[in-house]
PDB file of C-alpha atoms in Angstrom:
ATOM      1  CA  UNK A 177       0.000   0.000   0.000  1.00 54.00           C
ATOM      2  CA  UNK A 178       1.135   3.483  -0.730  1.00 60.00           C
ATOM      3  CA  UNK A 179       2.002   5.623   2.280  1.00 84.00           C
ATOM      4  CA  UNK A 180       3.789   8.745   3.289  1.00 91.00           C
ATOM      5  CA  UNK A 181       5.722   9.155   6.521  1.00 94.00           C
ATOM      6  CA  UNK A 182       6.673  12.482   8.002  1.00 95.00           C
ATOM      7  CA  UNK A 183       9.194  12.026  10.789  1.00 90.00           C
ATOM      8  CA  UNK A 184       8.672  14.507  13.573  1.00 90.00           C
ATOM      9  CA  UNK A 185       5.194  15.821  14.188  1.00 92.00           C
ATOM     10  CA  UNK A 186       6.685  18.955  15.760  1.00 96.00           C
ATOM     11  CA  UNK A 187       9.868  20.747  14.772  1.00 97.00           C
ATOM     12  CA  UNK A 188      11.247  23.880  16.433  1.00 97.00           C
ATOM     13  CA  UNK A 189      14.005  26.015  14.967  1.00 97.00           C
ATOM     14  CA  UNK A 190      15.467  29.373  15.814  1.00 97.00           C
ATOM     15  CA  UNK A 191      14.878  32.277  13.490  1.00 97.00           C
ATOM     16  CA  UNK A 192      17.625  32.245  10.877  1.00 97.00           C
ATOM     17  CA  UNK A 193      18.418  28.554  11.360  1.00 97.00           C
ATOM     18  CA  UNK A 194      18.112  25.781   8.805  1.00 97.00           C
ATOM     19  CA  UNK A 195      14.685  24.198   8.392  1.00 97.00           C
ATOM     20  CA  UNK A 196      14.599  20.471   7.587  1.00 97.00           C
ATOM     21  CA  UNK A 197      11.298  18.629   7.395  1.00 98.00           C
ATOM     22  CA  UNK A 198      11.444  14.955   6.520  1.00 97.00           C
ATOM     23  CA  UNK A 199       9.236  12.959   4.177  1.00 96.00           C
ATOM     24  CA  UNK A 200       9.555   9.366   3.073  1.00 95.00           C
ATOM     25  CA  UNK A 201       7.231   7.424   0.810  1.00 93.00           C
ATOM     26  CA  UNK A 202       6.783   3.728   0.283  1.00 89.00           C
ATOM     27  CA  UNK A 203       6.069   2.484  -3.202  1.00 80.00           C
ATOM     28  CA  UNK A 204       7.828   0.721  -6.016  1.00 77.00           C
ATOM     29  CA  UNK A 205       6.046   2.908  -8.550  1.00 80.00           C
ATOM     30  CA  UNK A 206       7.707   6.234  -9.353  1.00 80.00           C
ATOM     31  CA  UNK A 207       5.731   8.905  -7.542  1.00 88.00           C
ATOM     32  CA  UNK A 208       4.825  12.507  -7.990  1.00 93.00           C
ATOM     33  CA  UNK A 209       5.676  14.378  -4.792  1.00 94.00           C
ATOM     34  CA  UNK A 210       4.336  17.558  -3.256  1.00 96.00           C
ATOM     35  CA  UNK A 211       4.802  19.756  -0.217  1.00 97.00           C
ATOM     36  CA  UNK A 212       1.917  21.868   1.018  1.00 97.00           C
ATOM     37  CA  UNK A 213       1.759  24.423   3.826  1.00 97.00           C
ATOM     38  CA  UNK A 214      -1.313  25.126   5.933  1.00 94.00           C
ATOM     39  CA  UNK A 215      -1.716  28.223   8.067  1.00 91.00           C
ATOM     40  CA  UNK A 216      -4.356  28.271  10.816  1.00 85.00           C
ATOM     41  CA  UNK A 217      -7.910  28.326   9.495  1.00 79.00           C
ATOM     42  CA  UNK A 218      -6.733  28.320   5.908  1.00 83.00           C
ATOM     43  CA  UNK A 219      -6.584  25.797   3.086  1.00 87.00           C
ATOM     44  CA  UNK A 220      -3.470  24.053   1.893  1.00 94.00           C
ATOM     45  CA  UNK A 221      -1.092  26.006  -0.311  1.00 95.00           C
ATOM     46  CA  UNK A 222       1.391  24.349  -2.628  1.00 96.00           C
ATOM     47  CA  UNK A 223       5.048  25.000  -1.806  1.00 97.00           C
ATOM     48  CA  UNK A 224       6.646  22.866  -4.508  1.00 96.00           C
ATOM     49  CA  UNK A 225       6.310  19.649  -6.465  1.00 95.00           C
ATOM     50  CA  UNK A 226       8.379  17.017  -8.215  1.00 94.00           C
ATOM     51  CA  UNK A 227       7.075  15.123 -11.212  1.00 91.00           C
ATOM     52  CA  UNK A 228       9.981  14.427 -13.545  1.00 87.00           C
ATOM     53  CA  UNK A 229      13.339  15.905 -14.456  1.00 88.00           C
ATOM     54  CA  UNK A 230      15.644  17.704 -12.046  1.00 90.00           C
ATOM     55  CA  UNK A 231      15.489  16.099  -8.631  1.00 91.00           C
ATOM     56  CA  UNK A 232      16.164  19.334  -6.747  1.00 95.00           C
ATOM     57  CA  UNK A 233      13.096  21.512  -6.964  1.00 96.00           C
ATOM     58  CA  UNK A 234      12.673  25.052  -5.740  1.00 96.00           C
ATOM     59  CA  UNK A 235       9.435  26.414  -4.432  1.00 96.00           C
ATOM     60  CA  UNK A 236       7.940  29.526  -2.977  1.00 95.00           C
ATOM     61  CA  UNK A 237       9.187  31.401   0.079  1.00 93.00           C
ATOM     62  CA  UNK A 238      12.737  30.066  -0.282  1.00 96.00           C
ATOM     63  CA  UNK A 239      11.868  26.400   0.230  1.00 97.00           C
ATOM     64  CA  UNK A 240      13.364  23.578  -1.785  1.00 97.00           C
ATOM     65  CA  UNK A 241      13.238  19.782  -1.760  1.00 97.00           C
ATOM     66  CA  UNK A 242      15.268  16.993  -3.267  1.00 95.00           C
ATOM     67  CA  UNK A 243      13.842  13.742  -4.593  1.00 94.00           C
ATOM     68  CA  UNK A 244      16.143  10.847  -3.687  1.00 94.00           C
ATOM     69  CA  UNK A 245      14.876   7.660  -5.251  1.00 91.00           C
ATOM     70  CA  UNK A 246      17.434   5.457  -3.495  1.00 91.00           C
ATOM     71  CA  UNK A 247      16.250   6.751  -0.130  1.00 93.00           C
ATOM     72  CA  UNK A 248      12.563   7.091  -1.116  1.00 93.00           C
ATOM     73  CA  UNK A 249      12.704  10.561   0.367  1.00 95.00           C
ATOM     74  CA  UNK A 250      11.597  14.079  -0.461  1.00 96.00           C
ATOM     75  CA  UNK A 251      12.811  16.236   2.424  1.00 97.00           C
ATOM     76  CA  UNK A 252      11.942  19.925   2.558  1.00 98.00           C
ATOM     77  CA  UNK A 253      14.576  22.500   3.446  1.00 98.00           C
ATOM     78  CA  UNK A 254      15.005  26.217   3.837  1.00 98.00           C
ATOM     79  CA  UNK A 255      18.394  27.754   4.649  1.00 97.00           C
ATOM     80  CA  UNK A 256      17.135  30.419   7.029  1.00 97.00           C
ATOM     81  CA  UNK A 257      13.868  30.237   8.946  1.00 97.00           C
ATOM     82  CA  UNK A 258      11.617  33.247   9.230  1.00 96.00           C
ATOM     83  CA  UNK A 259       8.909  33.824  11.795  1.00 96.00           C
ATOM     84  CA  UNK A 260       6.305  33.713   9.040  1.00 95.00           C
ATOM     85  CA  UNK A 261       7.296  30.102   8.269  1.00 96.00           C
ATOM     86  CA  UNK A 262       5.519  28.877  11.390  1.00 96.00           C
ATOM     87  CA  UNK A 263       2.748  26.615  10.069  1.00 96.00           C
ATOM     88  CA  UNK A 264       1.760  22.997   9.424  1.00 96.00           C
ATOM     89  CA  UNK A 265       3.551  21.289   6.548  1.00 98.00           C
ATOM     90  CA  UNK A 266       2.238  18.294   4.665  1.00 97.00           C
ATOM     91  CA  UNK A 267       4.008  15.980   2.273  1.00 97.00           C
ATOM     92  CA  UNK A 268       1.818  14.316  -0.347  1.00 95.00           C
ATOM     93  CA  UNK A 269       2.338  11.689  -3.013  1.00 93.00           C
ATOM     94  CA  UNK A 270       0.380  10.519  -6.004  1.00 90.00           C
ATOM     95  CA  UNK A 271       1.046   8.025  -8.752  1.00 84.00           C
ATOM     96  CA  UNK A 272       0.341   7.890 -12.469  1.00 77.00           C
ATOM     97  CA  UNK A 273      -2.208   5.130 -11.956  1.00 73.00           C
ATOM     98  CA  UNK A 274      -3.930   6.706  -8.968  1.00 65.00           C
ATOM     99  CA  UNK A 275      -6.168   9.132 -10.814  1.00 67.00           C
ATOM    100  CA  UNK A 276      -4.267  11.952  -9.210  1.00 74.00           C
ATOM    101  CA  UNK A 277      -5.553  10.889  -5.783  1.00 83.00           C
ATOM    102  CA  UNK A 278      -3.195  12.338  -3.191  1.00 90.00           C
ATOM    103  CA  UNK A 279      -1.910  10.469  -0.142  1.00 91.00           C
ATOM    104  CA  UNK A 280      -0.885  12.847   2.627  1.00 94.00           C
ATOM    105  CA  UNK A 281       1.453  12.450   5.550  1.00 94.00           C
ATOM    106  CA  UNK A 282       0.306  13.326   9.055  1.00 94.00           C
ATOM    107  CA  UNK A 283       1.988  16.707   8.921  1.00 95.00           C
ATOM    108  CA  UNK A 284       4.782  18.500  10.729  1.00 97.00           C
ATOM    109  CA  UNK A 285       4.100  21.571  12.813  1.00 96.00           C
ATOM    110  CA  UNK A 286       6.950  24.054  12.494  1.00 97.00           C
ATOM    111  CA  UNK A 287       7.624  26.515  15.298  1.00 97.00           C
ATOM    112  CA  UNK A 288      10.103  29.339  14.769  1.00 97.00           C
ATOM    113  CA  UNK A 289      11.689  30.715  17.918  1.00 96.00           C
ATOM    114  CA  UNK A 290      12.695  34.370  17.865  1.00 94.00           C
TER     115      UNK A 290
ATOM    116  CA  UNK B 135     -10.480  33.627 -10.693  1.00 54.00           C
ATOM    117  CA  UNK B 136     -10.549  33.658  -6.909  1.00 74.00           C
ATOM    118  CA  UNK B 137      -9.652  30.019  -6.346  1.00 92.00           C
ATOM    119  CA  UNK B 138     -11.616  27.171  -4.830  1.00 96.00           C
ATOM    120  CA  UNK B 139     -14.464  28.249  -2.593  1.00 96.00           C
ATOM    121  CA  UNK B 140     -16.414  26.243  -0.056  1.00 97.00           C
ATOM    122  CA  UNK B 141     -19.639  26.960   1.751  1.00 97.00           C
ATOM    123  CA  UNK B 142     -20.448  27.080   4.526  1.00 97.00           C
ATOM    124  CA  UNK B 143     -17.150  27.636   6.320  1.00 96.00           C
ATOM    125  CA  UNK B 144     -18.563  26.317   9.553  1.00 97.00           C
ATOM    126  CA  UNK B 145     -21.490  24.030  10.280  1.00 97.00           C
ATOM    127  CA  UNK B 146     -22.786  22.973  13.659  1.00 98.00           C
ATOM    128  CA  UNK B 147     -25.445  20.296  13.667  1.00 97.00           C
ATOM    129  CA  UNK B 148     -27.073  17.840  15.993  1.00 97.00           C
ATOM    130  CA  UNK B 149     -26.449  14.145  15.754  1.00 97.00           C
ATOM    131  CA  UNK B 150     -28.796  12.494  13.301  1.00 97.00           C
ATOM    132  CA  UNK B 151     -29.277  15.525  11.082  1.00 98.00           C
ATOM    133  CA  UNK B 152     -28.272  15.641   7.418  1.00 98.00           C
ATOM    134  CA  UNK B 153     -25.754  18.209   6.198  1.00 98.00           C
ATOM    135  CA  UNK B 154     -24.674  19.307   2.741  1.00 98.00           C
ATOM    136  CA  UNK B 155     -21.520  21.174   1.785  1.00 98.00           C
ATOM    137  CA  UNK B 156     -20.817  22.943  -1.464  1.00 98.00           C
ATOM    138  CA  UNK B 157     -17.560  23.343  -3.374  1.00 98.00           C
ATOM    139  CA  UNK B 158     -16.959  25.642  -6.336  1.00 97.00           C
ATOM    140  CA  UNK B 159     -13.715  24.717  -8.108  1.00 96.00           C
ATOM    141  CA  UNK B 160     -11.477  26.838 -10.273  1.00 95.00           C
ATOM    142  CA  UNK B 161     -13.483  27.237 -13.454  1.00 92.00           C
ATOM    143  CA  UNK B 162     -11.125  25.575 -15.933  1.00 91.00           C
ATOM    144  CA  UNK B 163     -10.383  22.584 -13.699  1.00 93.00           C
ATOM    145  CA  UNK B 164     -12.106  19.376 -14.744  1.00 92.00           C
ATOM    146  CA  UNK B 165     -11.132  17.356 -11.675  1.00 93.00           C
ATOM    147  CA  UNK B 166     -12.620  17.880  -8.247  1.00 95.00           C
ATOM    148  CA  UNK B 167     -11.681  16.096  -5.018  1.00 95.00           C
ATOM    149  CA  UNK B 168     -13.089  15.792  -1.533  1.00 96.00           C
ATOM    150  CA  UNK B 169     -10.920  15.140   1.529  1.00 95.00           C
ATOM    151  CA  UNK B 170     -11.550  14.912   5.248  1.00 96.00           C
ATOM    152  CA  UNK B 171      -9.053  16.240   7.762  1.00 94.00           C
ATOM    153  CA  UNK B 172      -9.208  15.489  11.470  1.00 93.00           C
ATOM    154  CA  UNK B 173      -7.130  17.138  14.160  1.00 88.00           C
ATOM    155  CA  UNK B 174      -3.473  16.239  13.939  1.00 85.00           C
ATOM    156  CA  UNK B 175      -3.856  14.332  10.704  1.00 89.00           C
ATOM    157  CA  UNK B 176      -3.271  14.977   7.052  1.00 92.00           C
ATOM    158  CA  UNK B 177      -6.145  15.169   4.602  1.00 94.00           C
ATOM    159  CA  UNK B 178      -7.766  11.816   3.862  1.00 93.00           C
ATOM    160  CA  UNK B 179      -9.059  11.232   0.341  1.00 92.00           C
ATOM    161  CA  UNK B 180     -12.797  10.575   0.022  1.00 93.00           C
ATOM    162  CA  UNK B 181     -13.801  10.800  -3.636  1.00 93.00           C
ATOM    163  CA  UNK B 182     -13.120  12.580  -6.907  1.00 91.00           C
ATOM    164  CA  UNK B 183     -14.805  13.621 -10.121  1.00 93.00           C
ATOM    165  CA  UNK B 184     -13.615  14.142 -13.634  1.00 92.00           C
ATOM    166  CA  UNK B 185     -16.150  16.512 -15.100  1.00 91.00           C
ATOM    167  CA  UNK B 186     -19.489  15.114 -13.910  1.00 91.00           C
ATOM    168  CA  UNK B 187     -18.305  11.510 -13.600  1.00 90.00           C
ATOM    169  CA  UNK B 188     -17.462  10.210 -10.134  1.00 89.00           C
ATOM    170  CA  UNK B 189     -14.432   8.051 -10.852  1.00 87.00           C
ATOM    171  CA  UNK B 190     -13.563   6.935  -7.348  1.00 81.00           C
ATOM    172  CA  UNK B 191     -15.915   6.607  -4.413  1.00 79.00           C
ATOM    173  CA  UNK B 192     -14.764   3.491  -2.637  1.00 77.00           C
ATOM    174  CA  UNK B 193     -12.984   5.658  -0.064  1.00 78.00           C
ATOM    175  CA  UNK B 194     -16.156   7.361   1.105  1.00 80.00           C
ATOM    176  CA  UNK B 195     -16.356   6.605   4.794  1.00 79.00           C
ATOM    177  CA  UNK B 196     -19.752   4.938   4.801  1.00 87.00           C
ATOM    178  CA  UNK B 197     -22.980   4.800   2.815  1.00 91.00           C
ATOM    179  CA  UNK B 198     -24.088   7.875   4.760  1.00 95.00           C
ATOM    180  CA  UNK B 199     -21.649   9.895   2.628  1.00 95.00           C
ATOM    181  CA  UNK B 200     -22.449  10.834  -0.948  1.00 95.00           C
ATOM    182  CA  UNK B 201     -21.191  13.388  -3.430  1.00 96.00           C
ATOM    183  CA  UNK B 202     -22.450  14.848  -6.670  1.00 95.00           C
ATOM    184  CA  UNK B 203     -21.189  17.076  -9.421  1.00 95.00           C
ATOM    185  CA  UNK B 204     -24.233  17.273 -11.659  1.00 90.00           C
ATOM    186  CA  UNK B 205     -23.041  19.626 -14.368  1.00 87.00           C
ATOM    187  CA  UNK B 206     -19.335  19.192 -14.030  1.00 85.00           C
ATOM    188  CA  UNK B 207     -18.940  22.483 -12.230  1.00 91.00           C
ATOM    189  CA  UNK B 208     -19.725  22.789  -8.507  1.00 96.00           C
ATOM    190  CA  UNK B 209     -19.996  19.755  -6.252  1.00 97.00           C
ATOM    191  CA  UNK B 210     -21.884  18.870  -3.099  1.00 97.00           C
ATOM    192  CA  UNK B 211     -20.953  16.472  -0.325  1.00 97.00           C
ATOM    193  CA  UNK B 212     -23.818  15.189   1.798  1.00 97.00           C
ATOM    194  CA  UNK B 213     -23.625  13.374   5.098  1.00 97.00           C
ATOM    195  CA  UNK B 214     -26.832  11.736   6.242  1.00 97.00           C
ATOM    196  CA  UNK B 215     -27.652  10.913   9.855  1.00 97.00           C
ATOM    197  CA  UNK B 216     -24.551  12.631  11.158  1.00 97.00           C
ATOM    198  CA  UNK B 217     -22.585  11.126  14.023  1.00 96.00           C
ATOM    199  CA  UNK B 218     -20.183  12.790  16.436  1.00 96.00           C
ATOM    200  CA  UNK B 219     -17.329  10.997  14.694  1.00 95.00           C
ATOM    201  CA  UNK B 220     -18.107  12.935  11.532  1.00 96.00           C
ATOM    202  CA  UNK B 221     -16.821  16.120  13.166  1.00 97.00           C
ATOM    203  CA  UNK B 222     -13.872  17.207  11.022  1.00 96.00           C
ATOM    204  CA  UNK B 223     -12.714  19.651   8.387  1.00 95.00           C
ATOM    205  CA  UNK B 224     -13.959  18.777   4.914  1.00 97.00           C
ATOM    206  CA  UNK B 225     -11.690  20.002   2.164  1.00 96.00           C
ATOM    207  CA  UNK B 226     -12.359  20.369  -1.511  1.00 97.00           C
ATOM    208  CA  UNK B 227      -9.659  20.621  -4.166  1.00 96.00           C
ATOM    209  CA  UNK B 228      -9.581  20.956  -7.930  1.00 95.00           C
ATOM    210  CA  UNK B 229      -7.017  20.374 -10.627  1.00 93.00           C
ATOM    211  CA  UNK B 230      -6.434  20.055 -14.319  1.00 91.00           C
ATOM    212  CA  UNK B 231      -6.557  16.543 -15.669  1.00 83.00           C
ATOM    213  CA  UNK B 232      -2.947  15.778 -16.512  1.00 81.00           C
ATOM    214  CA  UNK B 233      -0.805  13.419 -14.491  1.00 79.00           C
ATOM    215  CA  UNK B 234       0.980  15.060 -11.601  1.00 83.00           C
ATOM    216  CA  UNK B 235      -1.164  18.168 -11.712  1.00 89.00           C
ATOM    217  CA  UNK B 236      -1.180  20.066  -8.470  1.00 91.00           C
ATOM    218  CA  UNK B 237      -4.397  20.285  -6.532  1.00 94.00           C
ATOM    219  CA  UNK B 238      -5.683  23.655  -5.407  1.00 95.00           C
ATOM    220  CA  UNK B 239      -7.473  23.517  -2.088  1.00 95.00           C
ATOM    221  CA  UNK B 240     -10.364  25.496  -0.733  1.00 95.00           C
ATOM    222  CA  UNK B 241     -10.486  26.824   2.835  1.00 94.00           C
ATOM    223  CA  UNK B 242     -12.597  23.907   4.021  1.00 95.00           C
ATOM    224  CA  UNK B 243     -15.873  23.443   5.875  1.00 96.00           C
ATOM    225  CA  UNK B 244     -15.527  22.704   9.563  1.00 96.00           C
ATOM    226  CA  UNK B 245     -18.290  20.384  10.760  1.00 97.00           C
ATOM    227  CA  UNK B 246     -19.146  20.018  14.419  1.00 97.00           C
ATOM    228  CA  UNK B 247     -21.692  17.371  15.355  1.00 97.00           C
ATOM    229  CA  UNK B 248     -23.161  17.800  18.841  1.00 96.00           C
TER     230      UNK B 248
END
Protein backbone atom coordinates (compact mmCIF):
# COMPACT_ATOMS: atom_id res chain seq x y z
CA UNK A 1 0.00 0.00 0.00
CA UNK A 2 1.13 3.48 -0.73
CA UNK A 3 2.00 5.62 2.28
CA UNK A 4 3.79 8.74 3.29
CA UNK A 5 5.72 9.15 6.52
CA UNK A 6 6.67 12.48 8.00
CA UNK A 7 9.19 12.03 10.79
CA UNK A 8 8.67 14.51 13.57
CA UNK A 9 5.19 15.82 14.19
CA UNK A 10 6.69 18.95 15.76
CA UNK A 11 9.87 20.75 14.77
CA UNK A 12 11.25 23.88 16.43
CA UNK A 13 14.00 26.01 14.97
CA UNK A 14 15.47 29.37 15.81
CA UNK A 15 14.88 32.28 13.49
CA UNK A 16 17.62 32.25 10.88
CA UNK A 17 18.42 28.55 11.36
CA UNK A 18 18.11 25.78 8.81
CA UNK A 19 14.69 24.20 8.39
CA UNK A 20 14.60 20.47 7.59
CA UNK A 21 11.30 18.63 7.39
CA UNK A 22 11.44 14.96 6.52
CA UNK A 23 9.24 12.96 4.18
CA UNK A 24 9.56 9.37 3.07
CA UNK A 25 7.23 7.42 0.81
CA UNK A 26 6.78 3.73 0.28
CA UNK A 27 6.07 2.48 -3.20
CA UNK A 28 7.83 0.72 -6.02
CA UNK A 29 6.05 2.91 -8.55
CA UNK A 30 7.71 6.23 -9.35
CA UNK A 31 5.73 8.91 -7.54
CA UNK A 32 4.83 12.51 -7.99
CA UNK A 33 5.68 14.38 -4.79
CA UNK A 34 4.34 17.56 -3.26
CA UNK A 35 4.80 19.76 -0.22
CA UNK A 36 1.92 21.87 1.02
CA UNK A 37 1.76 24.42 3.83
CA UNK A 38 -1.31 25.13 5.93
CA UNK A 39 -1.72 28.22 8.07
CA UNK A 40 -4.36 28.27 10.82
CA UNK A 41 -7.91 28.33 9.49
CA UNK A 42 -6.73 28.32 5.91
CA UNK A 43 -6.58 25.80 3.09
CA UNK A 44 -3.47 24.05 1.89
CA UNK A 45 -1.09 26.01 -0.31
CA UNK A 46 1.39 24.35 -2.63
CA UNK A 47 5.05 25.00 -1.81
CA UNK A 48 6.65 22.87 -4.51
CA UNK A 49 6.31 19.65 -6.46
CA UNK A 50 8.38 17.02 -8.21
CA UNK A 51 7.08 15.12 -11.21
CA UNK A 52 9.98 14.43 -13.54
CA UNK A 53 13.34 15.91 -14.46
CA UNK A 54 15.64 17.70 -12.05
CA UNK A 55 15.49 16.10 -8.63
CA UNK A 56 16.16 19.33 -6.75
CA UNK A 57 13.10 21.51 -6.96
CA UNK A 58 12.67 25.05 -5.74
CA UNK A 59 9.43 26.41 -4.43
CA UNK A 60 7.94 29.53 -2.98
CA UNK A 61 9.19 31.40 0.08
CA UNK A 62 12.74 30.07 -0.28
CA UNK A 63 11.87 26.40 0.23
CA UNK A 64 13.36 23.58 -1.78
CA UNK A 65 13.24 19.78 -1.76
CA UNK A 66 15.27 16.99 -3.27
CA UNK A 67 13.84 13.74 -4.59
CA UNK A 68 16.14 10.85 -3.69
CA UNK A 69 14.88 7.66 -5.25
CA UNK A 70 17.43 5.46 -3.50
CA UNK A 71 16.25 6.75 -0.13
CA UNK A 72 12.56 7.09 -1.12
CA UNK A 73 12.70 10.56 0.37
CA UNK A 74 11.60 14.08 -0.46
CA UNK A 75 12.81 16.24 2.42
CA UNK A 76 11.94 19.92 2.56
CA UNK A 77 14.58 22.50 3.45
CA UNK A 78 15.00 26.22 3.84
CA UNK A 79 18.39 27.75 4.65
CA UNK A 80 17.13 30.42 7.03
CA UNK A 81 13.87 30.24 8.95
CA UNK A 82 11.62 33.25 9.23
CA UNK A 83 8.91 33.82 11.80
CA UNK A 84 6.31 33.71 9.04
CA UNK A 85 7.30 30.10 8.27
CA UNK A 86 5.52 28.88 11.39
CA UNK A 87 2.75 26.62 10.07
CA UNK A 88 1.76 23.00 9.42
CA UNK A 89 3.55 21.29 6.55
CA UNK A 90 2.24 18.29 4.67
CA UNK A 91 4.01 15.98 2.27
CA UNK A 92 1.82 14.32 -0.35
CA UNK A 93 2.34 11.69 -3.01
CA UNK A 94 0.38 10.52 -6.00
CA UNK A 95 1.05 8.02 -8.75
CA UNK A 96 0.34 7.89 -12.47
CA UNK A 97 -2.21 5.13 -11.96
CA UNK A 98 -3.93 6.71 -8.97
CA UNK A 99 -6.17 9.13 -10.81
CA UNK A 100 -4.27 11.95 -9.21
CA UNK A 101 -5.55 10.89 -5.78
CA UNK A 102 -3.19 12.34 -3.19
CA UNK A 103 -1.91 10.47 -0.14
CA UNK A 104 -0.89 12.85 2.63
CA UNK A 105 1.45 12.45 5.55
CA UNK A 106 0.31 13.33 9.06
CA UNK A 107 1.99 16.71 8.92
CA UNK A 108 4.78 18.50 10.73
CA UNK A 109 4.10 21.57 12.81
CA UNK A 110 6.95 24.05 12.49
CA UNK A 111 7.62 26.51 15.30
CA UNK A 112 10.10 29.34 14.77
CA UNK A 113 11.69 30.71 17.92
CA UNK A 114 12.69 34.37 17.87
CA UNK B 1 -10.48 33.63 -10.69
CA UNK B 2 -10.55 33.66 -6.91
CA UNK B 3 -9.65 30.02 -6.35
CA UNK B 4 -11.62 27.17 -4.83
CA UNK B 5 -14.46 28.25 -2.59
CA UNK B 6 -16.41 26.24 -0.06
CA UNK B 7 -19.64 26.96 1.75
CA UNK B 8 -20.45 27.08 4.53
CA UNK B 9 -17.15 27.64 6.32
CA UNK B 10 -18.56 26.32 9.55
CA UNK B 11 -21.49 24.03 10.28
CA UNK B 12 -22.79 22.97 13.66
CA UNK B 13 -25.44 20.30 13.67
CA UNK B 14 -27.07 17.84 15.99
CA UNK B 15 -26.45 14.15 15.75
CA UNK B 16 -28.80 12.49 13.30
CA UNK B 17 -29.28 15.52 11.08
CA UNK B 18 -28.27 15.64 7.42
CA UNK B 19 -25.75 18.21 6.20
CA UNK B 20 -24.67 19.31 2.74
CA UNK B 21 -21.52 21.17 1.78
CA UNK B 22 -20.82 22.94 -1.46
CA UNK B 23 -17.56 23.34 -3.37
CA UNK B 24 -16.96 25.64 -6.34
CA UNK B 25 -13.72 24.72 -8.11
CA UNK B 26 -11.48 26.84 -10.27
CA UNK B 27 -13.48 27.24 -13.45
CA UNK B 28 -11.13 25.58 -15.93
CA UNK B 29 -10.38 22.58 -13.70
CA UNK B 30 -12.11 19.38 -14.74
CA UNK B 31 -11.13 17.36 -11.68
CA UNK B 32 -12.62 17.88 -8.25
CA UNK B 33 -11.68 16.10 -5.02
CA UNK B 34 -13.09 15.79 -1.53
CA UNK B 35 -10.92 15.14 1.53
CA UNK B 36 -11.55 14.91 5.25
CA UNK B 37 -9.05 16.24 7.76
CA UNK B 38 -9.21 15.49 11.47
CA UNK B 39 -7.13 17.14 14.16
CA UNK B 40 -3.47 16.24 13.94
CA UNK B 41 -3.86 14.33 10.70
CA UNK B 42 -3.27 14.98 7.05
CA UNK B 43 -6.14 15.17 4.60
CA UNK B 44 -7.77 11.82 3.86
CA UNK B 45 -9.06 11.23 0.34
CA UNK B 46 -12.80 10.58 0.02
CA UNK B 47 -13.80 10.80 -3.64
CA UNK B 48 -13.12 12.58 -6.91
CA UNK B 49 -14.81 13.62 -10.12
CA UNK B 50 -13.61 14.14 -13.63
CA UNK B 51 -16.15 16.51 -15.10
CA UNK B 52 -19.49 15.11 -13.91
CA UNK B 53 -18.31 11.51 -13.60
CA UNK B 54 -17.46 10.21 -10.13
CA UNK B 55 -14.43 8.05 -10.85
CA UNK B 56 -13.56 6.94 -7.35
CA UNK B 57 -15.91 6.61 -4.41
CA UNK B 58 -14.76 3.49 -2.64
CA UNK B 59 -12.98 5.66 -0.06
CA UNK B 60 -16.16 7.36 1.11
CA UNK B 61 -16.36 6.60 4.79
CA UNK B 62 -19.75 4.94 4.80
CA UNK B 63 -22.98 4.80 2.82
CA UNK B 64 -24.09 7.88 4.76
CA UNK B 65 -21.65 9.90 2.63
CA UNK B 66 -22.45 10.83 -0.95
CA UNK B 67 -21.19 13.39 -3.43
CA UNK B 68 -22.45 14.85 -6.67
CA UNK B 69 -21.19 17.08 -9.42
CA UNK B 70 -24.23 17.27 -11.66
CA UNK B 71 -23.04 19.63 -14.37
CA UNK B 72 -19.33 19.19 -14.03
CA UNK B 73 -18.94 22.48 -12.23
CA UNK B 74 -19.72 22.79 -8.51
CA UNK B 75 -20.00 19.76 -6.25
CA UNK B 76 -21.88 18.87 -3.10
CA UNK B 77 -20.95 16.47 -0.33
CA UNK B 78 -23.82 15.19 1.80
CA UNK B 79 -23.63 13.37 5.10
CA UNK B 80 -26.83 11.74 6.24
CA UNK B 81 -27.65 10.91 9.86
CA UNK B 82 -24.55 12.63 11.16
CA UNK B 83 -22.58 11.13 14.02
CA UNK B 84 -20.18 12.79 16.44
CA UNK B 85 -17.33 11.00 14.69
CA UNK B 86 -18.11 12.93 11.53
CA UNK B 87 -16.82 16.12 13.17
CA UNK B 88 -13.87 17.21 11.02
CA UNK B 89 -12.71 19.65 8.39
CA UNK B 90 -13.96 18.78 4.91
CA UNK B 91 -11.69 20.00 2.16
CA UNK B 92 -12.36 20.37 -1.51
CA UNK B 93 -9.66 20.62 -4.17
CA UNK B 94 -9.58 20.96 -7.93
CA UNK B 95 -7.02 20.37 -10.63
CA UNK B 96 -6.43 20.05 -14.32
CA UNK B 97 -6.56 16.54 -15.67
CA UNK B 98 -2.95 15.78 -16.51
CA UNK B 99 -0.80 13.42 -14.49
CA UNK B 100 0.98 15.06 -11.60
CA UNK B 101 -1.16 18.17 -11.71
CA UNK B 102 -1.18 20.07 -8.47
CA UNK B 103 -4.40 20.28 -6.53
CA UNK B 104 -5.68 23.66 -5.41
CA UNK B 105 -7.47 23.52 -2.09
CA UNK B 106 -10.36 25.50 -0.73
CA UNK B 107 -10.49 26.82 2.83
CA UNK B 108 -12.60 23.91 4.02
CA UNK B 109 -15.87 23.44 5.88
CA UNK B 110 -15.53 22.70 9.56
CA UNK B 111 -18.29 20.38 10.76
CA UNK B 112 -19.15 20.02 14.42
CA UNK B 113 -21.69 17.37 15.35
CA UNK B 114 -23.16 17.80 18.84
